Tab-separated table of C-alpha atoms and ligand atoms in Angstrom:
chain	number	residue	atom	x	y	z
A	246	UNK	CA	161.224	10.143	185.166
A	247	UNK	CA	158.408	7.663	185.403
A	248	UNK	CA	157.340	4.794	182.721
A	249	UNK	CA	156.316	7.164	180.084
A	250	UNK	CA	157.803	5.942	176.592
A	251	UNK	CA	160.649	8.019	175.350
A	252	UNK	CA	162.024	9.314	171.939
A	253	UNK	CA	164.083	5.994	171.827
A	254	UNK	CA	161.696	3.404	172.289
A	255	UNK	CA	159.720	5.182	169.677
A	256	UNK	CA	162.413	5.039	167.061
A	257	UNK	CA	162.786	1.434	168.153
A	258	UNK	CA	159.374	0.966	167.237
A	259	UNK	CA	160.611	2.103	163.719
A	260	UNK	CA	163.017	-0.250	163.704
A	261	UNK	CA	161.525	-3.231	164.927
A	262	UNK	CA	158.392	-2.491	162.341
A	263	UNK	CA	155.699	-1.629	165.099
A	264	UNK	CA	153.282	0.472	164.540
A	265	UNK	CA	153.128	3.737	166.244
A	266	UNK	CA	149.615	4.782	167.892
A	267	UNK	CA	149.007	8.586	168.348
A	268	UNK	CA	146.140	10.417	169.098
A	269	UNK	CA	145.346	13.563	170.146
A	270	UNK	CA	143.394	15.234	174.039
A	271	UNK	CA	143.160	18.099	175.748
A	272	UNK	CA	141.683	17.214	178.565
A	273	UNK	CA	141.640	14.991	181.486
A	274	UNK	CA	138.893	12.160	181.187
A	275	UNK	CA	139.948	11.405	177.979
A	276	UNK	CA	143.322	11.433	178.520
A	277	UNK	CA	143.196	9.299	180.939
A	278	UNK	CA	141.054	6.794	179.076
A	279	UNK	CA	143.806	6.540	175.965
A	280	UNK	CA	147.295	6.281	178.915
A	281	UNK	CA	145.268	3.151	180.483
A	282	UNK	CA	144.333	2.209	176.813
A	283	UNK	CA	147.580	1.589	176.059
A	284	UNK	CA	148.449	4.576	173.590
A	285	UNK	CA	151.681	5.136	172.899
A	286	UNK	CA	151.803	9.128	172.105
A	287	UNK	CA	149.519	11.930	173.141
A	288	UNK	CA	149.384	14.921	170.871
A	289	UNK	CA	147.921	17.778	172.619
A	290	UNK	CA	147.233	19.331	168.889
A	291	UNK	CA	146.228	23.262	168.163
A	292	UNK	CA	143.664	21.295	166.803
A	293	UNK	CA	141.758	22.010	169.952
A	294	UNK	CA	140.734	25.398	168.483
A	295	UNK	CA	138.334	23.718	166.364
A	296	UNK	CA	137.025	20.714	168.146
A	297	UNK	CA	137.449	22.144	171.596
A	298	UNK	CA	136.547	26.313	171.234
A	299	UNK	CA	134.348	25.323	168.077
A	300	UNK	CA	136.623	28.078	165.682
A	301	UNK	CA	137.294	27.145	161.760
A	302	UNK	CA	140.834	27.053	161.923
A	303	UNK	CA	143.493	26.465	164.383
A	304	UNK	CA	144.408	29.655	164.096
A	305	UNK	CA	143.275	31.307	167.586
A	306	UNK	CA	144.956	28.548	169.546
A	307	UNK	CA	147.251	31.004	172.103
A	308	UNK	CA	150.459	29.630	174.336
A	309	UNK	CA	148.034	29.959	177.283
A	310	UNK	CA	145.634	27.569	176.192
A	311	UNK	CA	147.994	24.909	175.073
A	312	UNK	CA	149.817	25.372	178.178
A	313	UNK	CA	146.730	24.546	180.156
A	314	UNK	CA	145.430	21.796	178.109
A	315	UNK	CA	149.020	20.144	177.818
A	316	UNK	CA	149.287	20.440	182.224
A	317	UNK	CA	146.253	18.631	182.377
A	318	UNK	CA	146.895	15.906	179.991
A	319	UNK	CA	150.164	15.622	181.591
A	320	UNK	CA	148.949	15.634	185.063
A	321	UNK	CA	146.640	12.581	184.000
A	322	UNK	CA	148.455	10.227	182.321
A	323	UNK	CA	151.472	7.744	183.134
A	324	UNK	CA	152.560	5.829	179.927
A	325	UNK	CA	152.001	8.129	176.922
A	326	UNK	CA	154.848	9.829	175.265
A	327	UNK	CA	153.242	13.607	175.066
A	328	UNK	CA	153.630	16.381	172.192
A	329	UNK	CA	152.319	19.580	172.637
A	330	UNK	CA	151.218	21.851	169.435
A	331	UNK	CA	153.222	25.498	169.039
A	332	UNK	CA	150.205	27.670	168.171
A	333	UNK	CA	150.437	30.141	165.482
A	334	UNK	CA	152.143	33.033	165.903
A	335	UNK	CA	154.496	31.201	169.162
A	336	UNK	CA	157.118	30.719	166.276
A	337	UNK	CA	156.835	32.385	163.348
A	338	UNK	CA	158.310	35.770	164.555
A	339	UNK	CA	161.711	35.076	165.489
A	340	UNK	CA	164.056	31.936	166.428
A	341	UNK	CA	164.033	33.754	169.629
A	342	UNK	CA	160.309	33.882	170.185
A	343	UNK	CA	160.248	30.085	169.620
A	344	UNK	CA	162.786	29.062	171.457
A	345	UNK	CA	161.131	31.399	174.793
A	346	UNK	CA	157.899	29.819	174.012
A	347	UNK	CA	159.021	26.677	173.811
A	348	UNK	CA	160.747	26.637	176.871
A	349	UNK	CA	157.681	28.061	178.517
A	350	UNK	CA	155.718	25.155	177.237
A	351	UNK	CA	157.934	22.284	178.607
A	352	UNK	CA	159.041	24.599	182.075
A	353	UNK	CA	154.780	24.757	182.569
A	354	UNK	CA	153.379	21.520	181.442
A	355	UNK	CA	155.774	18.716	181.820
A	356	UNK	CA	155.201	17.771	178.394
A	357	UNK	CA	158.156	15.148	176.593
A	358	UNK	CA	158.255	17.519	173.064
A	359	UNK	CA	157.016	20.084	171.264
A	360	UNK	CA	155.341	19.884	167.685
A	361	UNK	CA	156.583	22.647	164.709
A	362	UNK	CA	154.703	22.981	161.323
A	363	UNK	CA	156.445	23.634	158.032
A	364	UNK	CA	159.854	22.428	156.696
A	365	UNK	CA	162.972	24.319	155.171
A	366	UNK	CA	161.799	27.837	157.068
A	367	UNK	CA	161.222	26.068	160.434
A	368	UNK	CA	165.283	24.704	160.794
A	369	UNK	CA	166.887	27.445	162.597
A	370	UNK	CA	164.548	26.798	165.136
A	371	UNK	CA	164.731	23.131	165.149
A	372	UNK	CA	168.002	23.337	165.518
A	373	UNK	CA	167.934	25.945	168.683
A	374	UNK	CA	165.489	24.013	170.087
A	375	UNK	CA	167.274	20.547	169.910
A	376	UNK	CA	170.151	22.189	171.071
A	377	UNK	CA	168.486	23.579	173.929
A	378	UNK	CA	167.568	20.097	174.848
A	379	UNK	CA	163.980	20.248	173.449
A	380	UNK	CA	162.635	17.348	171.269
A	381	UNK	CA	160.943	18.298	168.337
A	382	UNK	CA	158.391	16.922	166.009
A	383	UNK	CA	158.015	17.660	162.591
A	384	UNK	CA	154.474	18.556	160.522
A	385	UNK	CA	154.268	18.106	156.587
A	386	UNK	CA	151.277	17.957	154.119
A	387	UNK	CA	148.651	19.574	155.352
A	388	UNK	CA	149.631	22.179	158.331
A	389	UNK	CA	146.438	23.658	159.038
A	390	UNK	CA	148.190	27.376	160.502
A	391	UNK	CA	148.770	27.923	156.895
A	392	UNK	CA	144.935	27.876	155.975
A	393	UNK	CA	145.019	31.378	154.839
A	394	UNK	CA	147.790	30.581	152.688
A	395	UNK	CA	146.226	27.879	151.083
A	396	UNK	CA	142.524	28.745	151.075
A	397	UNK	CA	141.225	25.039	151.700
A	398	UNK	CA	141.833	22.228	153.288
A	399	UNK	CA	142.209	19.750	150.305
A	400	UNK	CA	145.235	17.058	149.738
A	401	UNK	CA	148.575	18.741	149.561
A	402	UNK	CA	151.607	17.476	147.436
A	403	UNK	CA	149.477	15.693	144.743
A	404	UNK	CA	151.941	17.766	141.830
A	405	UNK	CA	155.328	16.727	141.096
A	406	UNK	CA	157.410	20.130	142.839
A	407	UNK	CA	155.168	19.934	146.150
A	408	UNK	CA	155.891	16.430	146.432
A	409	UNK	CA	159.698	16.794	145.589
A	410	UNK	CA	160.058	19.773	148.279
A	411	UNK	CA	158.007	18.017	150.673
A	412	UNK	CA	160.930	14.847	150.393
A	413	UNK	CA	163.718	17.743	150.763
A	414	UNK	CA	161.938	19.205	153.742
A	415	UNK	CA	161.301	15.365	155.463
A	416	UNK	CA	165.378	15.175	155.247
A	417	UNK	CA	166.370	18.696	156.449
A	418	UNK	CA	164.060	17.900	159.172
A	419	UNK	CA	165.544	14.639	159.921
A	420	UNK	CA	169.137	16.566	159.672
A	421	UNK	CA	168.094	18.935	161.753
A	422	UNK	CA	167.234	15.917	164.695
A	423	UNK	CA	163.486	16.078	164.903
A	424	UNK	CA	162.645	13.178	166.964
A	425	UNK	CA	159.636	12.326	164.699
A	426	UNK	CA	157.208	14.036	161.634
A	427	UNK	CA	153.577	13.711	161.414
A	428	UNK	CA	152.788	13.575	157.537
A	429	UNK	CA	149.073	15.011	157.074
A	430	UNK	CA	146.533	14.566	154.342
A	431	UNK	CA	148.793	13.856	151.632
A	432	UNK	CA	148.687	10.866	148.942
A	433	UNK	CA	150.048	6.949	150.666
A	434	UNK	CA	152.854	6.699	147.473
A	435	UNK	CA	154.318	9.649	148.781
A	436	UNK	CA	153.937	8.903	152.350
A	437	UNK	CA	155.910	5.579	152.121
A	438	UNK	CA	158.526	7.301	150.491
A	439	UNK	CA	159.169	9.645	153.013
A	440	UNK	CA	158.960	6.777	155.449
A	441	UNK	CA	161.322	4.935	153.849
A	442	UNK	CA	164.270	7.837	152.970
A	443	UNK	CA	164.023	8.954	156.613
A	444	UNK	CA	165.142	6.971	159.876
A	445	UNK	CA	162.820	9.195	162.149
A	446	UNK	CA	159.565	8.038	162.538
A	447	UNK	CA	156.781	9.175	159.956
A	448	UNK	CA	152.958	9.298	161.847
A	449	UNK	CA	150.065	9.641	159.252
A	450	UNK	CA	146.888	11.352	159.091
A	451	UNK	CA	145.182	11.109	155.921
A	452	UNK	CA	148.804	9.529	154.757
A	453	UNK	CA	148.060	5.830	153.872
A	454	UNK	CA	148.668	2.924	155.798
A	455	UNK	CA	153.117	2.907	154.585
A	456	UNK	CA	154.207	5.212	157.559
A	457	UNK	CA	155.466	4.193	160.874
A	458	UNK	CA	152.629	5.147	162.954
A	459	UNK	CA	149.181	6.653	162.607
A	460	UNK	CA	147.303	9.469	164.432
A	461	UNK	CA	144.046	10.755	164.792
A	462	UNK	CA	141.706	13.674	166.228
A	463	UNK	CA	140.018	11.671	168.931
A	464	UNK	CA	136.460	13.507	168.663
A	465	UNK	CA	136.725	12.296	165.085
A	466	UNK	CA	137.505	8.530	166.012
A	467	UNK	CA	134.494	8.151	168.716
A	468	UNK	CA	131.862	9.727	165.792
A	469	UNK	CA	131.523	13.142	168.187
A	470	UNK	CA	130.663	15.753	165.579
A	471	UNK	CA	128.495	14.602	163.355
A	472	UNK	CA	129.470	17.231	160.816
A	473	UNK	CA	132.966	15.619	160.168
A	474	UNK	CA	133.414	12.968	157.815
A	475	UNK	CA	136.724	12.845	155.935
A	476	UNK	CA	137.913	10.071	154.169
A	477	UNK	CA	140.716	9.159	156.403
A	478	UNK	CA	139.157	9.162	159.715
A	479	UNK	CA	136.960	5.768	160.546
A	480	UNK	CA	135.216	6.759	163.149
A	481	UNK	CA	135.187	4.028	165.880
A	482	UNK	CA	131.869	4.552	167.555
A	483	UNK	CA	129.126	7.232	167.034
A	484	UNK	CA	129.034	9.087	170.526
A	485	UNK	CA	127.244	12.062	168.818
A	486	UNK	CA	124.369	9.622	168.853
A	487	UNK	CA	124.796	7.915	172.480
A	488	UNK	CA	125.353	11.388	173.623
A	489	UNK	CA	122.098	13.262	171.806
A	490	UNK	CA	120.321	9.730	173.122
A	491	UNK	CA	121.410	10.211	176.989
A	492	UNK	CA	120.694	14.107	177.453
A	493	UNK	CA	117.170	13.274	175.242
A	494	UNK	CA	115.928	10.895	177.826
A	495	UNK	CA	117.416	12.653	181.204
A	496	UNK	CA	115.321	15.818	179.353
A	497	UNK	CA	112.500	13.446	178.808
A	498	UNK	CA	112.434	11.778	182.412
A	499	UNK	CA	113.030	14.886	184.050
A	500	UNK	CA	110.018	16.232	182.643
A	501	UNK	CA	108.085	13.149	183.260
A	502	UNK	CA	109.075	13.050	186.624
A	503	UNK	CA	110.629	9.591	186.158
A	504	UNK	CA	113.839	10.872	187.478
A	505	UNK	CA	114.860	10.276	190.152
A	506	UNK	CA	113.340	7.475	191.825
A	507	UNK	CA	113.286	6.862	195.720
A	508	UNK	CA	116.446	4.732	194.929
A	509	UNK	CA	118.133	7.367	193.205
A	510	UNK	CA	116.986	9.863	196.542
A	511	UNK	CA	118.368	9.969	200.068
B	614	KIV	O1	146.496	19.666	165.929
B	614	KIV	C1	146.394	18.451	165.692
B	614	KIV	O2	145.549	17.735	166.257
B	614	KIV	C2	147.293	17.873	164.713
B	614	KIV	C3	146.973	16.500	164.216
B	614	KIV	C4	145.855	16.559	163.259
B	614	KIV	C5	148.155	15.831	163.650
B	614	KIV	O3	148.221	18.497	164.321
């Protein structure tokens, strides 16, 4: 194994009260970018069905595609810790199906773990998988492969129940030895609780500023789509407009024959 950090040092981090940074790629420019950046974890996310393949959910996201993605993020990076997303549908059939796809995913890609959404019906797998030498991250709050379920895309465990199951599922998951649980789109009091009942790292998204680390969609950070603007992202830079900007004057000297000069010739 090379330098890349590992499921220890990241609990460490915990421990030692340093922040966790996450954040997600799919490909290999930008994954490249965040490992000499200094990131500490890579999520390749399902997430890639929307910002990637342009869908509405995550929902199309196959085994094949996250395999792919996750080589090549793999493949171009050093440092980062890196989770690959199980798509919908890799694990909700049978503990059997998610344990073979699993295994597919880390055989193919290299990747360090694997990331499950949902809590009390995910544990027979988390449990296979662990034992099969797999490390596993958790997904609470928001999971996004149960759109259809939900009908929206709103902040999750703002009633009393929600919030009390979402607690019970953050400790069956810890039980169960995830190595980590990403806490999405759900209100910061309830967020720091988790963080503090649990000893496994808690990585937020739309989760306040209380839990160990914090992850976002990286087309949402560098201001790509100029559609998305939810409360929780801060977008970093506004590439949608550098990027309109660039192809708008190549289009513009092209046409003008301004481009290219003799310099710019052999
Ligand atoms: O798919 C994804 O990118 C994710 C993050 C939003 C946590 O699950």
């Amino acid at each position: 194994m090379g330098k890349r950090k590992t499921v220890k040092e990241i609990f460490k981090m915990k421990k030692n009260d340093q922040k966790i940074t996450m954040l997600t790629a799919y490909d290999y420019q930008f994954a490249k970018i965040m490992d000499r950046s200094g990131i500490d974890v890579i999520l390749v996310g399902d997430s890639l069905g929307m910002v990637f393949q342009g869908h509405s959910t995550t929902i199309p996201v196959t085994v094949d595609q996250m395999i792919y993605h996750t080589k090549i993020v793999v493949d171009s990076t050093e440092n980062a810790f890196i989770i690959a997303d199980m798509p919908f549908g890799s694990y909700q059939v049978s503990v059997e199906k998610g344990v073979e796809n699993a295994c597919r995913i880390m055989k193919e890609t290299g990747c360090n773990a694997v990331k499950i959404e949902g809590g009390q019906r995910v544990i027979p797998l988390v449990e296979k998988l662990i034992l099969a030498g797999i490390p596993v991250y958790g997904h609470l709050g928001l999971t996004p492969q149960s759109i259809n379920k939900f009908g929206s895309y709103r902040l999750r465990a703002q009633k009393e129940k929600e919030a009390y199951k979402l607690i019970d599922d953050a400790v069956l998951l810890e039980k169960a030895g995830v190595s980590g649980i990403i806490l999405e789109k759900i209100p910061s009091i309830l967020a720091k609780e988790v963080t503090e009942k649990v000893k496994v790292p808690t990585i937020g998204i739309g989760a306040g500023p209380d839990c160990d680390g914090q992850v976002l969609v990286i087309t949402d950070l560098l201001g790509i789509d100029e559609d998305v603007n939810f409360k929780f992202v801060r977008k970093y830079a506004n590439l949608n407009d550098i990027i309109s900007g660039s192809v708008k004057n190549f289009i513009s000297d092209v046409k003008e024959k301004k481009f290219p000069t003799e310099e710019e010739s052999y």
